[in-house]
Amino acid sequence: MSQYQVIIGLEVHVELKTATKLFCGCSAAFGGDPNTHTCPVCLGMPGVLPVINQEAIRLAVRSALALNCTVRAVSKFDRKQYFYPDLPKAYQISQYDQPLGEYGWVTIRGADDAAKKIGVRRVHVEEDAGKLNHLGQRLGDATGSLVDLNRAGVPLIEIVSEPDLRSAEEARLYLTELRAVLSYLDVSDLRMEEGSMRCDANVSLRPEGFAGSLEDLPRVEIKNVNSIRNVQRGIEYEVIRQTELLAAGERIVKETRGFDDATGKTYSQRSKEEANDYRYFPEPDLPPLVLDPQWIADMKRGLPALPDAIRADLVGRGIPEKDAEVLVLDREAYEYWREATALFQDERLVTNWMLSDLSRLINARGESFANSGVRPEGLVELLGLIQAGTLSGRMAKEVLEAMFESGQTASQVVKDKGLSQITDAGAIQSIVDQVLHDNPAVVQDFLSGKEKALAFMVGQVMKQTRGQAKPDLVNQLLRDSIQKNYAASQD
Ligand code: ADP
Ligand code: MG
Ligand code: ZN
């Protein structure tokens, strides 16, 4: 048992999906030949002036509101000075003491299902830096570094949580929920591998009985981790490392650390800057950002349904909580579900097929719900055939696979493969009689009370009909025939 409590706060950077950069007209699109999305403004040439991108502000306000933040009617921009080759102006335009949004929260639900509110301290707008491409295998033996400023000046929001998270697992839940909320807003691509969503994790250990401010605990900031899984791994490693240091009587130094994907370890990068190292001051080239409170209120009303509301709606419709969770966390899956259930009233059947067989096939083909060859109409047609008794569940699985492979509709596949289910008792009866005749010992077993013997005979009939007989019909016919032709001899 540890005498320390794990304290975690996350800073998440999200690139906003605008056509142009935050303070100039350059393309904000990902990729492009190095330094082709640049101009004197984002290259930091002397004498140029920034102009705020209105769409970036709209997306930032939408995000802050969706995270339950209060949006300031007046906020301002500040210069954060630091010297690094990816930052041509030698300062980043950010927001310091008057961020766009404050005092929000994200609700997470752990395995025990108790909801927990994680505070969102602030959401502010800032510009991204450029990218350094190091020549050579590792940074340590790089022979040179190339600077690409295509990302310099792309709009970002930084979402800073309160230090409310208490485990690596809670950090995972928070990031998953945060990403889900943002996904419904169309504000960002949210691709951690491409860097459009990045996370810094602050980790400290609070000694039992410590009553001071959490801000005063020495914390480590793990910088720029590129997947939720790695944030979790980095925190897990850090908790062990810090616990061992303290157990050995050493002190935790406040520092910035990197995360090494290959080893799962964090490594020291530099001692952590304090706010006053950045010499923040108000950006003199930009006016304060003044937003009409009425416009903010309209934006709030215009928010789409968000995960909490969607979850409640799904569960209210009788969708099991686990399934609702899977649907909510994947917006494409949820939209697929909505389209399918608009056409088909058995929502649980849609859910079951989507989350089992359809998911499996989509994943195996590297597709997603949005670009899967089998569209909601196609799935619904298949489910209709199950409901009408034309296909058994087992046959439907086969049909679905064939639909993926051939691009055909369910009914085309059924026709081509001659697959429809035999529901006519007359057509099955002779096979039932034959199976009973061929397996007298099994019939006796059944009569002496072994229910399992029936399953064997059902299997035999199914085999002879190539799986096309309707299983419950076979079951019934077998029972009836045994009753009629064999049971009497027992008396
Ligand atoms: P900085 O500029 O130092 O990164 P920020 O205000 O941007 O400061 O972010 C500080 C982050 O550190 C917040 O996410 C906050 O929740 C977190 N934090 C504060 N105290 C602790 C602590 N004791 N342990 C872990 N995280 C903490
Ligand atoms: Mg920070
Ligand atoms: Zn530019």
Short mmCIF file of N, CA and C and ligand atoms in Angstrom, two decimals, residues 24 26 38-39 42, ligand 3:
data_model
loop_
_atom_site.label_atom_id
_atom_site.label_comp_id
_atom_site.label_asym_id
_atom_site.label_seq_id
_atom_site.Cartn_x
_atom_site.Cartn_y
_atom_site.Cartn_z
N CYS A 24 -2.79 34.66 -40.55
CA CYS A 24 -2.48 35.02 -41.95
C CYS A 24 -3.35 34.16 -42.86
N CYS A 26 -2.39 31.91 -45.09
CA CYS A 26 -1.77 30.68 -45.58
C CYS A 26 -2.65 29.46 -45.30
N THR A 38 3.53 29.17 -46.35
CA THR A 38 4.14 30.22 -45.52
C THR A 38 4.04 31.58 -46.21
N CYS A 39 4.16 32.63 -45.42
CA CYS A 39 4.14 34.00 -45.93
C CYS A 39 4.91 34.86 -44.92
N CYS A 42 3.64 34.43 -41.10
CA CYS A 42 3.96 33.24 -40.32
C CYS A 42 5.45 32.91 -40.35
ZN ZN B 3 1.36 32.79 -43.48
#
